[in-house]
């Protein structure tokens, strides 16, 4: 089986100061979003690398199964930023017979704040909706619609609010992590008017 690879580039040794994390690309089949990057689109779709879900996209497997393996990620994450409010995550929906997330991640996390400026806020989490007959989440897997952590605590950073995860299935077997956590907001000092602010937790619907 072949491979279709649209994942973002790897980290370099020395990143520029206005660091951007980059985004995975997307795969389309007959004009429809279809992230099966193992080269096979049949009764079983496998994601093996990083693939980005377009904003408000619907991945309809039409009764087929969707499988994730090690290092696989399907995401609509916001991008990191070094000032102001970072990018919010966007929303997407998965419709499948069986979702087998034995490894890998499905995420819609807000962009992390990495700068050192007043009012710097991490992005807000998006909305992930999964409709399936069975959902399996393994010990090395995660579904997340969180606000990303603030990387630098040197000033009054503010954590964004988490999003929503909705899992609609007859069976949900979870030994991994389902997370809708608010972003951290911190400061290295406690000067009046120079304090961080934590983001609100989100919603998980089963």
mmCIF file of C-alpha atoms in Angstrom:
data_model
loop_
_atom_site.group_PDB
_atom_site.id
_atom_site.type_symbol
_atom_site.label_atom_id
_atom_site.label_comp_id
_atom_site.label_asym_id
_atom_site.label_seq_id
_atom_site.Cartn_x
_atom_site.Cartn_y
_atom_site.Cartn_z
ATOM 1 C CA UNK A 1 0.000 0.000 0.000
ATOM 2 C CA UNK A 2 1.275 3.460 -0.890
ATOM 3 C CA UNK A 3 1.492 6.581 1.249
ATOM 4 C CA UNK A 4 0.043 10.069 0.829
ATOM 5 C CA UNK A 5 1.951 12.424 3.117
ATOM 6 C CA UNK A 6 0.819 16.013 3.767
ATOM 7 C CA UNK A 7 2.121 16.457 7.311
ATOM 8 C CA UNK A 8 3.866 19.652 8.373
ATOM 9 C CA UNK A 9 7.645 19.869 8.413
ATOM 10 C CA UNK A 10 9.770 18.691 11.342
ATOM 11 C CA UNK A 11 11.249 21.022 13.926
ATOM 12 C CA UNK A 12 14.510 22.761 13.114
ATOM 13 C CA UNK A 13 17.407 23.162 15.539
ATOM 14 C CA UNK A 14 17.078 26.962 15.867
ATOM 15 C CA UNK A 15 13.641 28.433 15.230
ATOM 16 C CA UNK A 16 13.103 32.133 14.499
ATOM 17 C CA UNK A 17 11.819 34.323 17.313
ATOM 18 C CA UNK A 18 8.347 34.789 15.819
ATOM 19 C CA UNK A 19 7.986 31.021 15.799
ATOM 20 C CA UNK A 20 5.098 29.495 13.862
ATOM 21 C CA UNK A 21 4.299 25.863 14.465
ATOM 22 C CA UNK A 22 2.982 25.171 10.972
ATOM 23 C CA UNK A 23 -0.088 23.179 9.963
ATOM 24 C CA UNK A 24 -0.628 19.773 8.418
ATOM 25 C CA UNK A 25 -2.107 19.675 4.935
ATOM 26 C CA UNK A 26 -5.390 18.116 3.805
ATOM 27 C CA UNK A 27 -6.288 15.343 1.346
ATOM 28 C CA UNK A 28 -9.294 15.513 -0.980
ATOM 29 C CA UNK A 29 -10.821 12.712 -3.059
ATOM 30 C CA UNK A 30 -13.290 13.744 -5.784
ATOM 31 C CA UNK A 31 -13.486 17.188 -4.124
ATOM 32 C CA UNK A 32 -14.419 15.691 -0.724
ATOM 33 C CA UNK A 33 -12.164 15.696 2.335
ATOM 34 C CA UNK A 34 -10.763 12.169 2.785
ATOM 35 C CA UNK A 35 -7.702 11.777 5.060
ATOM 36 C CA UNK A 36 -6.918 8.125 4.261
ATOM 37 C CA UNK A 37 -3.209 8.631 3.684
ATOM 38 C CA UNK A 38 -2.239 4.956 3.488
ATOM 39 C CA UNK A 39 -3.233 5.109 -0.176
ATOM 40 C CA UNK A 40 -6.349 2.941 0.195
ATOM 41 C CA UNK A 41 -9.938 4.168 0.213
ATOM 42 C CA UNK A 42 -12.161 1.147 0.725
ATOM 43 C CA UNK A 43 -14.051 -0.487 3.578
ATOM 44 C CA UNK A 44 -11.258 0.543 5.931
ATOM 45 C CA UNK A 45 -9.518 3.908 6.024
ATOM 46 C CA UNK A 46 -6.208 4.249 7.873
ATOM 47 C CA UNK A 47 -4.521 7.479 8.978
ATOM 48 C CA UNK A 48 -0.772 7.092 9.503
ATOM 49 C CA UNK A 49 0.542 10.687 9.487
ATOM 50 C CA UNK A 50 -0.610 14.209 10.269
ATOM 51 C CA UNK A 51 -3.690 15.412 8.359
ATOM 52 C CA UNK A 52 -5.620 18.639 8.893
ATOM 53 C CA UNK A 53 -9.423 18.683 8.874
ATOM 54 C CA UNK A 54 -10.710 21.795 7.073
ATOM 55 C CA UNK A 55 -12.904 24.142 9.084
ATOM 56 C CA UNK A 56 -16.461 22.792 9.553
ATOM 57 C CA UNK A 57 -15.651 19.742 7.426
ATOM 58 C CA UNK A 58 -17.578 16.465 7.651
ATOM 59 C CA UNK A 59 -15.615 13.238 7.181
ATOM 60 C CA UNK A 60 -18.316 10.742 6.152
ATOM 61 C CA UNK A 61 -16.947 7.205 5.899
ATOM 62 C CA UNK A 62 -20.332 6.018 4.550
ATOM 63 C CA UNK A 63 -20.576 3.062 6.908
ATOM 64 C CA UNK A 64 -16.884 2.144 6.724
ATOM 65 C CA UNK A 65 -14.293 2.089 9.509
ATOM 66 C CA UNK A 66 -11.595 4.618 10.391
ATOM 67 C CA UNK A 67 -8.320 3.490 11.985
ATOM 68 C CA UNK A 68 -5.418 5.459 13.479
ATOM 69 C CA UNK A 69 -1.921 4.043 13.990
ATOM 70 C CA UNK A 70 1.169 5.321 15.793
ATOM 71 C CA UNK A 71 2.077 8.963 14.991
ATOM 72 C CA UNK A 72 -1.283 9.536 13.261
ATOM 73 C CA UNK A 73 -3.102 12.773 13.960
ATOM 74 C CA UNK A 74 -6.262 14.335 12.601
ATOM 75 C CA UNK A 75 -6.553 17.922 13.737
ATOM 76 C CA UNK A 76 -7.937 21.396 13.256
ATOM 77 C CA UNK A 77 -5.615 23.036 15.785
ATOM 78 C CA UNK A 78 -4.937 26.748 15.993
ATOM 79 C CA UNK A 79 -1.382 27.910 15.377
ATOM 80 C CA UNK A 80 1.081 29.116 17.990
ATOM 81 C CA UNK A 81 1.760 32.843 18.251
ATOM 82 C CA UNK A 82 4.084 35.181 20.141
ATOM 83 C CA UNK A 83 1.767 38.151 20.812
ATOM 84 C CA UNK A 84 -1.906 39.030 21.111
ATOM 85 C CA UNK A 85 -4.574 36.353 20.905
ATOM 86 C CA UNK A 86 -3.487 33.105 19.288
ATOM 87 C CA UNK A 87 -5.534 31.299 16.652
ATOM 88 C CA UNK A 88 -8.657 29.466 17.776
ATOM 89 C CA UNK A 89 -9.198 25.881 16.705
ATOM 90 C CA UNK A 90 -11.960 25.089 14.210
ATOM 91 C CA UNK A 91 -14.716 22.456 14.149
ATOM 92 C CA UNK A 92 -15.082 19.148 12.320
ATOM 93 C CA UNK A 93 -17.253 16.008 12.304
ATOM 94 C CA UNK A 94 -16.425 12.324 11.802
ATOM 95 C CA UNK A 95 -19.088 9.788 10.727
ATOM 96 C CA UNK A 96 -17.923 6.160 10.692
ATOM 97 C CA UNK A 97 -19.023 2.628 11.507
ATOM 98 C CA UNK A 98 -16.095 1.852 13.828
ATOM 99 C CA UNK A 99 -13.545 4.435 14.969
ATOM 100 C CA UNK A 100 -10.411 2.610 16.089
ATOM 101 C CA UNK A 101 -8.138 5.175 17.745
ATOM 102 C CA UNK A 102 -5.739 2.611 19.173
ATOM 103 C CA UNK A 103 -2.910 5.143 18.883
ATOM 104 C CA UNK A 104 -2.568 8.705 17.632
ATOM 105 C CA UNK A 105 -4.623 11.820 18.263
ATOM 106 C CA UNK A 106 -7.775 13.611 17.189
ATOM 107 C CA UNK A 107 -7.450 17.241 18.260
ATOM 108 C CA UNK A 108 -8.995 20.663 17.933
ATOM 109 C CA UNK A 109 -6.745 22.602 20.315
ATOM 110 C CA UNK A 110 -6.299 26.359 20.440
ATOM 111 C CA UNK A 111 -2.901 27.764 19.503
ATOM 112 C CA UNK A 112 -0.351 28.085 22.297
ATOM 113 C CA UNK A 113 1.005 31.442 23.430
ATOM 114 C CA UNK A 114 4.813 31.494 23.332
ATOM 115 C CA UNK A 115 5.687 35.184 23.596
ATOM 116 C CA UNK A 116 6.271 37.518 26.529
ATOM 117 C CA UNK A 117 3.680 40.283 26.249
ATOM 118 C CA UNK A 118 0.814 41.649 28.299
ATOM 119 C CA UNK A 119 -2.576 40.349 27.222
ATOM 120 C CA UNK A 120 -1.075 37.363 25.407
ATOM 121 C CA UNK A 121 -3.780 34.670 25.191
ATOM 122 C CA UNK A 122 -3.786 31.082 23.948
ATOM 123 C CA UNK A 123 -6.449 30.170 21.379
ATOM 124 C CA UNK A 124 -9.757 28.523 22.247
ATOM 125 C CA UNK A 125 -10.557 24.869 21.632
ATOM 126 C CA UNK A 126 -12.919 23.886 18.815
ATOM 127 C CA UNK A 127 -15.751 21.375 18.509
ATOM 128 C CA UNK A 128 -15.182 17.706 17.621
ATOM 129 C CA UNK A 129 -18.262 15.613 16.825
ATOM 130 C CA UNK A 130 -17.920 11.863 16.271
ATOM 131 C CA UNK A 131 -20.878 9.710 15.210
ATOM 132 C CA UNK A 132 -20.087 5.999 15.119
ATOM 133 C CA UNK A 133 -21.506 2.654 16.175
ATOM 134 C CA UNK A 134 -18.327 1.863 18.162
ATOM 135 C CA UNK A 135 -15.469 4.059 19.350
ATOM 136 C CA UNK A 136 -12.238 2.556 20.718
ATOM 137 C CA UNK A 137 -9.655 4.872 22.315
ATOM 138 C CA UNK A 138 -6.386 3.133 23.258
ATOM 139 C CA UNK A 139 -3.941 3.865 26.062
ATOM 140 C CA UNK A 140 -1.631 5.801 23.722
ATOM 141 C CA UNK A 141 -4.426 7.841 22.138
ATOM 142 C CA UNK A 142 -6.127 11.145 22.860
ATOM 143 C CA UNK A 143 -9.125 13.170 21.751
ATOM 144 C CA UNK A 144 -8.704 16.814 22.741
ATOM 145 C CA UNK A 145 -10.525 20.109 22.266
ATOM 146 C CA UNK A 146 -8.483 22.117 24.741
ATOM 147 C CA UNK A 147 -6.845 25.507 24.897
ATOM 148 C CA UNK A 148 -3.150 24.890 24.466
ATOM 149 C CA UNK A 149 -0.815 25.538 27.363
ATOM 150 C CA UNK A 150 1.018 28.831 27.625
ATOM 151 C CA UNK A 151 4.698 28.111 27.056
ATOM 152 C CA UNK A 152 6.232 31.204 28.647
ATOM 153 C CA UNK A 153 5.188 32.401 32.097
ATOM 154 C CA UNK A 154 7.189 35.639 32.127
ATOM 155 C CA UNK A 155 4.202 37.954 31.882
ATOM 156 C CA UNK A 156 0.433 38.110 32.316
ATOM 157 C CA UNK A 157 -0.557 35.392 29.904
ATOM 158 C CA UNK A 158 -4.200 34.346 29.644
ATOM 159 C CA UNK A 159 -5.437 30.844 28.959
ATOM 160 C CA UNK A 160 -8.207 30.416 26.397
ATOM 161 C CA UNK A 161 -11.386 28.431 26.969
ATOM 162 C CA UNK A 162 -11.680 24.783 25.995
ATOM 163 C CA UNK A 163 -14.119 23.536 23.341
ATOM 164 C CA UNK A 164 -16.545 20.623 23.090
ATOM 165 C CA UNK A 165 -16.185 16.900 22.332
ATOM 166 C CA UNK A 166 -19.358 15.015 21.406
ATOM 167 C CA UNK A 167 -19.123 11.220 21.081
ATOM 168 C CA UNK A 168 -22.332 9.640 19.797
ATOM 169 C CA UNK A 169 -21.955 5.851 19.780
ATOM 170 C CA UNK A 170 -23.540 2.627 21.036
ATOM 171 C CA UNK A 171 -20.187 1.667 22.563
ATOM 172 C CA UNK A 172 -17.348 3.912 23.756
ATOM 173 C CA UNK A 173 -14.335 1.984 25.075
ATOM 174 C CA UNK A 174 -11.801 4.443 26.478
ATOM 175 C CA UNK A 175 -8.439 3.593 28.025
ATOM 176 C CA UNK A 176 -6.784 6.760 26.715
ATOM 177 C CA UNK A 177 -7.514 10.454 27.252
ATOM 178 C CA UNK A 178 -10.547 12.542 26.362
ATOM 179 C CA UNK A 179 -9.658 16.131 27.194
ATOM 180 C CA UNK A 180 -11.421 19.505 27.068
ATOM 181 C CA UNK A 181 -9.185 21.494 29.412
ATOM 182 C CA UNK A 182 -8.922 25.256 29.702
ATOM 183 C CA UNK A 183 -5.606 26.927 28.983
ATOM 184 C CA UNK A 184 -3.209 27.903 31.753
ATOM 185 C CA UNK A 185 -2.573 31.566 32.391
ATOM 186 C CA UNK A 186 0.424 32.414 34.518
ATOM 187 C CA UNK A 187 3.007 35.015 35.373
ATOM 188 C CA UNK A 188 6.476 34.827 36.815
ATOM 189 C CA UNK A 189 5.613 37.601 39.258
ATOM 190 C CA UNK A 190 2.529 38.636 41.217
ATOM 191 C CA UNK A 191 2.564 42.369 40.558
ATOM 192 C CA UNK A 192 -0.894 43.956 40.723
ATOM 193 C CA UNK A 193 -2.320 44.274 37.223
ATOM 194 C CA UNK A 194 0.222 41.810 35.819
ATOM 195 C CA UNK A 195 -1.406 38.464 36.546
ATOM 196 C CA UNK A 196 -2.366 35.572 34.346
ATOM 197 C CA UNK A 197 -5.873 34.249 33.830
ATOM 198 C CA UNK A 198 -6.967 30.632 33.484
ATOM 199 C CA UNK A 199 -9.307 29.486 30.721
ATOM 200 C CA UNK A 200 -12.576 27.683 31.369
ATOM 201 C CA UNK A 201 -12.927 23.952 30.954
ATOM 202 C CA UNK A 202 -15.008 22.717 28.047
ATOM 203 C CA UNK A 203 -17.742 20.174 27.545
ATOM 204 C CA UNK A 204 -17.584 16.409 26.883
ATOM 205 C CA UNK A 205 -20.816 14.776 25.744
ATOM 206 C CA UNK A 206 -21.168 10.984 25.659
#
